[in-house]
Amino acid sequence: MLTDMPSPTIWVMDPATESDDRVRGMPNENLDLVRSVPEIEWAVPINVMYIPLVTHAGIFQLAQVYGIDDATFIGVPNEMVEGSVRDLRREGGVIVDVYSAHSSLASRLPNGTKRALQIGDELEINDHRAVVVGICEITQGFYPQPIIFTTLSEFNRFTSFTVNSLGFIAAKTLPGANVDEVCSRLRAYPGLNALTTEQFKWRMIKTFLETGILINFGLSVALGFIVGFSIAGQIFYIMTLQNLSYYALIKAIGGTEKMMMQMILSQALAVGTMGFFLGIGATILWGLAIRKTTLAFLFPWELLGFTALLILVICVLTAGFSIRKVFRADPKTLMGN
Amino acid sequence: MKNIAIQCKGISKHYGENDQRVEALKGIDLDVYQGDLTLLVGPSGSGKTTLLSIITTILTPDQGDLLLLGQEIRNMSETKRAEFCRTHLGIVFQSLFLIPTLTVAENITLPLILAGLNQQVALNKAMELLDWMHLAHRSKASPHSLSKGQQQRIAIARAMVNDSKILVCDEPTSALDQASGLEIMALLREKVLHSLRAVFVVTHDHRTFPFADRMIHMNDGQIVPSTTSP
């Protein structure tokens, strides 16, 4: 949401609201209150909610529906693939994200081909009629649900909200204004929380991490490490055991322990490097495979570095076990055999 | 006067302790000369393998001194000993231990690579040896695709690729048929052996006896006085 709406500098919300998927509505009057605060240039209402929808082909989905300011359309994504933002003024008009239009909301024709959701198609949002008036590009996120934009008045119709229909108030301060000070001023009103865009971003990240996702991800990484270490370690160790007589031979013909340590480490690193690039390749292929969905694929260099570090640790540990064994390889066993 | 390549002075070695104690070598005195093909023969359990292990520096004697090319091995550091082996000692094991994942030529280069030689230079030297042994056409083959006799020749090539002054062979003909066995002994006698190299062979194969300059008999951990020149 924040990525697609870069202009607001302040986000006002109910103190209970933690992120764009945990929203507690505020009274409509709060909009005028925010607008009346000095150094606020403009303020627009935004609401967001997960609402069930059914397509004309009977496909059911839980969509994340954004209700944006009827007058200014602030909050609608900048890039339209098809249609016009102005058509949101049509009764029941909604804009659907391009990825869902081509995947989860696409229907299957009798001849088996896929038909993407198109402008003019009707939808049923929470038992209310809606019509697709545009297809837009969005910033892909963590959740696979369709993203739908509509005006706040249509949003309220879909949700039957009347009084507390404000999820957020996105506001922009005047140039040169002290944003933190304006936030403090807003927070002084009962029932209001105001955060700068940066503060709101971190609050959402914190909420996201508190959902247990971090633990699940951490467990997955830990399991990956343990399984990777066990499999790689075992295979490498077995390989060493199978070749122990050759290490003994190398010792017998003048190979030093340092040489053998270098050999095993370089083998482990070579295998690790191959595994690393195979893994990166597979990950990139996965990223390419999901690039036309609402799911985001992020592969920052920090993750690449962390993965490389973990592989290095696995290589060194597994090589360590093998090196211990190889140091004990006894050339005596070669004699008389 | 021939130079001494291997000199054993009062070498003793035992295995086990107390009731299990076995005296494998009992004060062995032995000289092996450069330019000689020397056979060490004797029944099983006579101590041949133990003596061979000591000569190849794989085992350390309990007592006595081992001198290889005049150098005292006991006083060498581990690194120095390894370097000495890489430079001066070639070993042909009974089971050969040719590395199956390497080609024939790569197997031969192993001692040179361990000595830090450039891979291409090492390969060129291996190719020279293979050519000399009429096996150049098999240089890129896997060792397992060769006959037993050819494998034995590769093991000998590996042992002499570093121009070692001492070549030690453990039962080089035991797994070979009559023709191949004689071929290997002829190779050792006529091609490998020269005035600066000592070839020391442990064997119990009677077919090999006519190829020897000297034969040393062992029994019960001792050199039998009847040791003869054939």
XYZ file of C-alpha atoms in Angstrom:
567
model
C 0.000 0.000 0.000
C 2.732 2.447 0.976
C 4.776 1.628 -2.126
C 1.823 2.269 -4.407
C 0.958 5.525 -2.589
C 4.172 7.488 -2.299
C 2.778 11.043 -1.913
C 1.332 11.072 1.644
C 3.799 12.005 4.370
C 1.504 11.191 7.277
C -0.830 8.278 7.902
C -3.586 8.777 10.431
C -5.417 5.784 11.868
C -7.169 4.421 14.914
C -4.645 3.532 17.645
C -5.785 -0.107 17.352
C -4.871 -0.282 13.681
C -1.576 -2.016 13.136
C -1.301 -2.562 9.410
C -3.298 -2.493 6.205
C -4.801 -5.886 7.004
C -5.664 -5.125 10.640
C -7.750 -2.001 10.351
C -10.169 -0.532 12.869
C -12.461 2.055 11.335
C -12.521 5.686 12.468
C -15.462 8.103 12.519
C -15.897 10.002 9.261
C -15.526 13.347 11.096
C -11.857 12.631 11.678
C -11.158 13.565 8.082
C -12.238 17.172 8.667
C -10.310 17.197 11.917
C -7.081 16.178 10.186
C -7.638 18.658 7.387
C -8.011 21.411 10.005
C -4.621 20.797 11.563
C -2.063 23.465 10.653
C 0.593 22.570 8.083
C -1.543 19.823 6.534
C -1.694 20.509 2.791
C -4.268 17.860 1.995
C -5.802 14.756 3.560
C -7.757 11.981 1.848
C -9.643 8.981 3.220
C -8.578 5.415 2.431
C -10.011 2.173 3.654
C -8.966 -1.390 3.041
C -10.577 -4.686 3.848
C -10.668 -8.308 2.804
C -14.029 -8.840 1.100
C -15.384 -11.952 -0.640
C -16.032 -11.672 -4.346
C -17.444 -13.959 -7.010
C -16.741 -13.558 -10.736
C -19.328 -14.030 -13.489
C -17.795 -17.471 -14.005
C -18.439 -18.372 -10.367
C -14.851 -18.094 -9.129
C -14.784 -17.221 -5.439
C -11.904 -15.243 -3.954
C -11.220 -13.180 -0.871
C -9.927 -9.890 -2.291
C -8.136 -7.035 -0.630
C -10.364 -4.109 -1.576
C -9.123 -0.530 -1.295
C -11.592 2.307 -1.044
C -9.997 5.546 -2.221
C -11.041 9.172 -2.230
C -13.910 9.707 -4.702
C -12.771 13.188 -5.598
C -9.026 12.879 -6.044
C -8.433 9.140 -6.624
C -5.299 9.463 -4.491
C -4.301 5.923 -3.704
C -4.982 4.324 -7.046
C -1.866 2.773 -8.639
C -0.094 4.956 -11.150
C 0.159 2.392 -13.899
C -3.025 1.363 -15.635
C -2.737 -1.592 -17.992
C -6.231 -1.122 -19.408
C -9.069 1.335 -18.834
C -9.118 4.646 -17.069
C -9.125 5.659 -13.415
C -11.919 8.109 -14.156
C -14.246 5.180 -14.878
C -14.216 4.442 -11.164
C -16.990 7.024 -11.051
C -19.271 4.535 -12.802
C -21.636 2.765 -10.476
C -19.953 -0.311 -9.041
C -16.719 0.471 -10.908
C -13.631 -1.389 -9.738
C -10.045 -1.692 -10.945
C -8.469 -5.155 -10.648
C -4.770 -5.982 -10.525
C -3.400 -7.433 -13.745
C -1.920 -10.560 -12.108
C -5.190 -11.721 -10.557
C -7.069 -10.796 -13.731
C -4.885 -13.282 -15.597
C -4.690 -15.983 -12.924
C -6.950 -16.399 -9.909
C -9.862 -14.451 -11.399
C -9.471 -15.803 -14.949
C -12.118 -18.250 -16.080
C -11.837 -21.419 -18.114
C -13.731 -21.443 -21.432
C -15.549 -24.589 -22.654
C -12.715 -25.216 -25.141
C -10.253 -25.309 -22.239
C -8.548 -21.988 -22.894
C -8.131 -19.412 -20.161
C -10.041 -16.148 -20.319
C -8.613 -13.280 -18.314
C -10.939 -10.974 -16.432
C -11.735 -8.077 -18.745
C -13.143 -4.576 -18.625
C -16.908 -4.814 -18.555
C -16.987 -8.097 -16.653
C -19.285 -8.115 -13.709
C -18.338 -9.205 -10.222
C -20.268 -9.782 -7.045
C -18.492 -8.134 -4.123
C -20.055 -9.051 -0.804
C -23.318 -9.665 -2.671
C -23.176 -6.269 -4.383
C -22.832 -5.823 -8.129
C -19.526 -4.465 -9.346
C -18.109 -3.977 -12.809
C -14.480 -4.072 -13.926
C -13.551 -0.676 -15.367
C -9.790 -1.054 -15.402
C -6.826 -3.346 -15.017
C -3.820 -1.980 -13.194
C -0.239 -2.840 -12.371
C 0.538 -3.215 -8.650
C 3.531 -3.763 -6.430
C 3.543 -7.491 -5.762
C 3.290 -8.479 -2.112
C 3.424 -11.406 0.257
C -0.198 -12.507 -0.066
C -1.686 -14.032 -3.200
C -5.159 -12.444 -2.917
C -6.527 -10.239 -5.710
C -6.155 -6.492 -5.145
C -9.123 -4.331 -6.062
C -9.491 -0.553 -6.064
C -12.725 1.323 -5.915
C -14.020 4.639 -4.630
C -14.698 4.979 -0.930
C -18.404 5.425 -1.555
C -18.517 2.136 -3.487
C -16.352 0.556 -0.796
C -18.879 1.618 1.815
C -21.656 0.193 -0.335
C -19.840 -3.140 -0.623
C -19.152 -3.255 3.109
C -22.317 -1.531 4.304
C -20.176 0.842 6.407
C -21.897 4.089 7.282
C -20.367 5.751 10.342
C -16.854 4.432 10.894
C -15.828 4.108 7.261
C -12.339 5.564 7.521
C -9.540 3.042 7.731
C -6.785 5.546 7.147
C -6.389 9.188 6.405
C -3.446 9.799 4.124
C -2.187 13.329 4.547
C 0.500 15.479 3.019
C 2.202 18.215 4.971
C 3.109 21.595 3.547
C 6.628 21.936 2.182
C 9.044 22.735 5.007
C 6.704 21.493 7.722
C 8.090 19.424 10.565
C 6.339 16.122 9.910
C 7.078 14.685 13.375
C 5.614 17.748 15.023
C 2.464 17.546 12.907
C 2.162 13.854 13.863
C 2.470 14.754 17.545
C -0.213 17.377 17.121
C -2.504 14.800 15.521
C -1.788 12.207 18.189
C -2.945 14.708 20.811
C -6.537 14.146 19.617
C -8.266 11.249 21.347
C -8.732 8.168 19.176
C -6.104 9.187 16.627
C -2.729 7.808 15.855
C -0.501 9.542 13.330
C 2.674 8.124 11.901
C 5.108 9.289 9.280
C 5.286 7.064 6.219
C 8.575 5.589 7.477
C 7.152 4.954 10.947
C 4.071 3.312 9.470
C 6.234 1.124 7.247
C 8.184 -0.169 10.245
C 5.020 -0.654 12.253
C 3.638 -2.831 9.463
C 6.883 -4.792 9.280
C 6.787 -5.313 13.066
C 3.159 -6.474 12.912
C 4.022 -8.780 10.025
C 6.881 -10.332 11.948
C 4.725 -10.747 15.067
C 2.314 -12.956 13.123
C 4.689 -15.883 13.540
C 5.813 -15.736 9.924
C 9.327 -14.968 11.071
C 9.306 -18.075 13.256
C 8.010 -20.177 10.359
C 10.600 -18.722 8.007
C 13.290 -19.171 10.637
C 12.245 -22.770 11.143
C 12.308 -23.364 7.391
C 15.794 -21.892 7.138
C 16.936 -23.882 10.185
C 15.452 -27.075 8.750
C 17.075 -26.335 5.403
C 20.388 -25.861 7.164
C 20.046 -29.038 9.242
C 18.851 -31.164 6.329
C 21.460 -29.609 4.008
C 24.172 -30.185 6.546
C 23.057 -33.767 7.245
C 22.750 -34.757 3.601
C 25.777 -32.876 2.326
C 27.827 -33.919 5.337
C 26.845 -37.541 5.104
C 27.427 -37.807 1.361
C 30.748 -36.043 1.639
C 31.803 -38.141 4.625
C 30.812 -41.394 2.882
C 32.726 -40.248 -0.186
C 35.775 -39.707 2.007
C 35.387 -43.105 3.679
C 35.120 -44.784 0.285
C 38.344 -43.128 -0.806
C 40.228 -43.522 2.449
C 42.726 -45.948 0.920
C 43.592 -43.355 -1.731
C 44.218 -40.764 0.970
C 46.437 -43.329 2.675
C 48.214 -43.758 -0.659
C 48.768 -40.019 -0.934
C 50.200 -40.052 2.576
C 52.465 -42.971 1.686
C 53.888 -41.289 -1.391
C 54.689 -38.094 0.441
C 51.474 -36.141 0.774
C 51.345 -34.063 3.941
C 48.335 -33.513 6.178
C 48.245 -29.902 5.026
C 47.974 -31.064 1.407
C 45.137 -33.418 2.252
C 43.352 -30.736 4.212
C 43.620 -28.442 1.184
C 42.322 -31.224 -1.074
C 39.263 -31.901 1.071
C 38.501 -28.246 1.651
C 38.759 -27.483 -2.040
C 36.520 -30.464 -2.834
C 33.972 -29.280 -0.268
C 34.114 -25.732 -1.589
C 33.809 -26.909 -5.188
C 30.744 -28.986 -4.311
C 29.374 -26.112 -2.222
C 29.888 -23.623 -5.055
C 28.121 -25.926 -7.491
C 25.262 -26.393 -5.038
C 25.103 -22.657 -4.424
C 24.783 -21.814 -8.100
C 22.316 -24.654 -8.724
C 20.241 -23.339 -5.821
C 20.443 -19.763 -7.053
C 19.469 -20.958 -10.526
C 16.472 -22.870 -9.167
C 15.435 -19.851 -7.092
C 15.657 -17.541 -10.092
C 13.576 -19.988 -12.129
C 11.005 -19.987 -9.325
C 11.046 -16.202 -9.309
C 10.482 -16.165 -13.069
C 7.653 -18.668 -12.718
C 5.747 -16.474 -10.238
C 6.504 -13.117 -11.823
C 3.011 -12.872 -13.293
C 1.249 -13.422 -9.992
C 0.405 -11.076 -7.121
C 3.238 -12.695 -5.125
C 6.380 -10.668 -4.770
C 9.772 -12.167 -5.565
C 12.571 -10.361 -3.827
C 16.147 -11.614 -3.897
C 18.285 -9.009 -2.183
C 22.059 -9.383 -2.193
C 22.000 -9.718 1.624
C 20.053 -12.967 1.233
C 22.534 -14.127 -1.381
C 25.396 -13.345 0.982
C 23.682 -15.046 3.915
C 23.062 -18.158 1.811
C 26.677 -18.194 0.666
C 27.792 -17.871 4.294
C 25.575 -20.776 5.393
C 26.918 -22.939 2.567
C 30.440 -22.010 3.551
C 29.697 -23.064 7.136
C 28.243 -26.383 5.897
C 31.304 -26.930 3.677
C 33.773 -26.211 6.454
C 31.912 -28.385 8.975
C 31.502 -31.340 6.625
C 35.085 -30.999 5.436
C 36.156 -30.911 9.090
C 34.638 -34.342 9.763
C 36.283 -35.756 6.650
C 39.639 -34.171 7.453
C 39.640 -35.782 10.907
C 39.076 -39.173 9.289
C 41.669 -38.618 6.580
C 44.301 -37.588 9.114
C 43.815 -40.994 10.659
C 44.120 -42.819 7.316
C 46.985 -45.204 7.858
C 49.292 -46.096 4.957
C 50.109 -49.318 6.860
C 46.776 -50.649 5.637
C 48.072 -50.499 2.059
C 50.930 -52.861 2.714
C 50.424 -56.547 2.085
C 47.047 -55.844 0.440
C 81.916 -50.208 -5.667
C 78.137 -49.772 -5.600
C 76.531 -47.134 -3.414
C 74.158 -48.192 -0.717
C 70.587 -47.033 -1.367
C 68.878 -48.648 1.621
C 70.651 -49.422 4.843
C 68.978 -51.065 7.834
C 70.980 -51.212 11.045
C 69.687 -53.455 13.809
C 66.040 -52.776 13.036
C 63.520 -54.325 15.408
C 59.759 -54.054 15.486
C 57.109 -55.690 17.604
C 53.304 -55.723 17.599
C 51.040 -56.099 20.643
C 51.980 -56.245 24.285
C 52.435 -58.877 27.003
C 50.911 -62.215 25.925
C 50.010 -60.790 22.541
C 53.498 -59.480 21.841
C 54.924 -60.584 18.518
C 58.482 -59.790 17.489
C 58.032 -59.032 13.790
C 61.624 -57.970 13.113
C 64.582 -58.991 15.232
C 67.577 -56.766 14.603
C 67.625 -56.611 10.830
C 70.878 -55.544 9.200
C 70.528 -55.041 5.497
C 72.166 -53.160 2.647
C 70.477 -52.660 -0.707
C 72.645 -51.270 -3.493
C 72.007 -48.817 -6.271
C 71.955 -50.547 -9.624
C 70.720 -53.818 -8.104
C 67.372 -55.517 -8.387
C 67.062 -57.020 -4.947
C 64.388 -59.538 -4.037
C 63.168 -60.004 -0.502
C 61.634 -63.448 -0.206
C 60.289 -65.511 2.591
C 57.200 -67.296 3.858
C 54.087 -65.503 5.053
C 54.567 -64.014 8.510
C 58.332 -63.828 8.134
C 58.297 -60.013 8.499
C 58.681 -59.012 4.823
C 55.758 -56.580 4.881
C 56.876 -55.038 8.171
C 60.381 -54.502 6.812
C 58.952 -53.059 3.617
C 56.730 -50.703 5.653
C 59.757 -49.502 7.578
C 61.820 -49.013 4.423
C 59.000 -46.979 2.876
C 58.886 -44.940 6.152
C 55.274 -45.943 6.701
C 56.246 -47.684 9.949
C 58.765 -46.517 12.490
C 61.093 -49.156 13.937
C 61.244 -49.732 17.723
C 65.006 -49.915 17.539
C 67.680 -49.487 14.930
C 68.321 -47.017 12.195
C 67.149 -46.711 8.634
C 69.236 -44.793 6.142
C 67.896 -44.060 2.691
C 70.460 -42.694 0.229
C 72.659 -42.096 3.235
C 70.114 -39.985 5.082
C 68.943 -40.920 8.548
C 65.135 -41.121 8.460
C 64.541 -41.217 12.230
C 65.832 -37.670 12.728
C 63.753 -36.149 9.931
C 60.728 -33.994 10.728
C 57.389 -35.177 9.354
C 57.482 -32.542 6.601
C 61.051 -33.374 5.662
C 60.256 -37.105 5.624
C 57.230 -36.499 3.363
C 59.365 -34.374 1.052
C 62.074 -37.062 0.978
C 59.480 -39.699 0.031
C 58.035 -37.493 -2.696
C 61.482 -36.929 -4.167
C 63.411 -40.153 -3.754
C 61.046 -43.018 -3.049
C 58.712 -44.813 -5.427
C 56.302 -47.422 -4.094
C 54.338 -50.001 -6.062
C 51.691 -51.491 -3.806
C 50.398 -55.008 -4.233
C 46.857 -53.731 -4.868
C 48.237 -50.854 -6.967
C 45.682 -48.307 -5.672
C 45.279 -46.540 -8.987
C 42.697 -43.824 -8.428
C 39.643 -44.810 -10.490
C 38.342 -41.271 -10.993
C 41.574 -40.142 -12.619
C 42.806 -41.070 -16.062
C 45.877 -43.227 -16.545
C 48.051 -40.171 -17.220
C 46.633 -38.278 -14.234
C 47.383 -41.227 -11.956
C 50.983 -41.118 -13.049
C 51.246 -37.386 -12.400
C 50.118 -37.735 -8.767
C 53.589 -37.667 -7.110
C 54.592 -34.705 -9.286
C 51.437 -32.769 -8.420
C 52.092 -33.481 -4.740
C 55.601 -32.151 -5.265
C 54.058 -28.923 -6.537
C 54.839 -29.355 -10.226
C 52.701 -27.587 -12.816
C 49.956 -29.890 -14.073
C 50.872 -29.546 -17.736
C 54.557 -30.217 -17.065
C 53.552 -33.239 -14.979
C 51.284 -34.503 -17.742
C 54.071 -34.127 -20.315
C 56.350 -36.182 -18.114
C 53.652 -38.817 -17.636
C 53.174 -38.968 -21.390
C 56.889 -39.535 -21.892
C 56.774 -42.472 -19.500
C 53.622 -43.867 -21.087
C 55.258 -43.626 -24.489
C 58.292 -45.417 -23.141
C 56.039 -48.164 -21.806
C 54.080 -48.339 -25.087
C 50.901 -47.229 -23.321
C 50.595 -43.674 -24.659
C 47.422 -44.601 -26.539
C 45.719 -45.395 -23.203
C 46.678 -42.136 -21.489
C 43.102 -40.884 -21.214
C 41.601 -44.241 -20.300
C 40.305 -45.131 -16.870
C 42.708 -47.448 -15.014
C 39.944 -50.031 -14.643
C 39.687 -50.398 -18.394
C 43.266 -51.696 -18.584
C 44.477 -55.274 -18.200
C 46.146 -56.289 -14.931
C 49.549 -56.182 -16.586
C 48.928 -52.720 -17.980
C 47.696 -51.514 -14.582
C 50.881 -52.853 -13.014
C 52.939 -50.920 -15.545
C 50.993 -47.755 -14.744
C 51.678 -48.272 -11.031
C 55.380 -48.661 -11.828
C 55.286 -45.536 -13.978
C 53.697 -43.626 -11.100
C 56.402 -44.857 -8.748
C 59.231 -43.742 -11.026
C 57.779 -40.538 -12.472
C 59.599 -38.444 -9.863
C 62.916 -40.011 -10.930
C 63.035 -41.777 -7.581
C 66.345 -43.388 -6.677
C 64.639 -46.156 -4.754
C 61.779 -48.175 -6.181
C 60.019 -50.519 -3.785
C 57.564 -53.084 -5.113
C 55.246 -55.202 -2.993
C 54.437 -58.479 -4.758
C 54.339 -56.944 -8.255
C 53.589 -60.221 -10.014
C 51.236 -61.928 -7.576
C 48.049 -61.037 -9.470
C 49.492 -61.590 -12.932
C 49.553 -64.577 -15.240
C 52.838 -66.140 -16.310
C 53.389 -63.944 -19.363
C 52.410 -60.680 -17.702
C 54.463 -61.481 -14.613
C 57.577 -62.107 -16.676
C 56.873 -58.996 -18.727
C 56.735 -56.865 -15.565
C 59.949 -58.342 -14.185
C 61.645 -57.796 -17.529
C 60.458 -54.190 -17.438
C 61.874 -53.714 -13.951
C 65.112 -55.448 -14.867
C 65.789 -53.958 -18.264
C 64.116 -50.556 -18.257
C 63.484 -49.350 -14.731
C 66.722 -50.459 -13.183
C 69.813 -48.435 -13.893
C 73.078 -47.696 -12.121
C 71.588 -44.927 -9.937
C 68.365 -46.651 -8.986
C 67.811 -49.464 -6.536
C 64.826 -51.725 -7.150
C 63.690 -53.593 -4.067
C 61.008 -56.219 -4.599
C 59.141 -58.208 -1.983
C 57.891 -61.400 -3.503
C 57.233 -65.074 -3.016
C 56.801 -65.708 -6.704
C 59.473 -68.127 -7.880
C 59.132 -66.933 -11.476
C 60.730 -63.663 -10.479
C 63.907 -65.168 -9.002
C 65.972 -65.313 -12.236
C 65.621 -61.540 -12.648
C 67.306 -60.683 -9.342
C 70.831 -59.425 -8.739
C 70.467 -60.358 -5.087
C 67.963 -62.328 -3.087
C 67.459 -61.809 0.592
C 65.652 -64.520 2.498
C 63.693 -63.750 5.627
C 62.299 -66.069 8.203
C 60.851 -65.414 11.625
C 61.764 -61.738 11.589
C 65.365 -62.295 10.665
C 67.546 -62.316 7.555
C 68.492 -65.888 6.810
C 72.274 -66.173 6.461
C 71.925 -68.044 3.188
C 71.062 -64.800 1.428
C 72.610 -65.163 -1.987
C 73.285 -63.611 -5.267
C 71.559 -65.676 -7.944
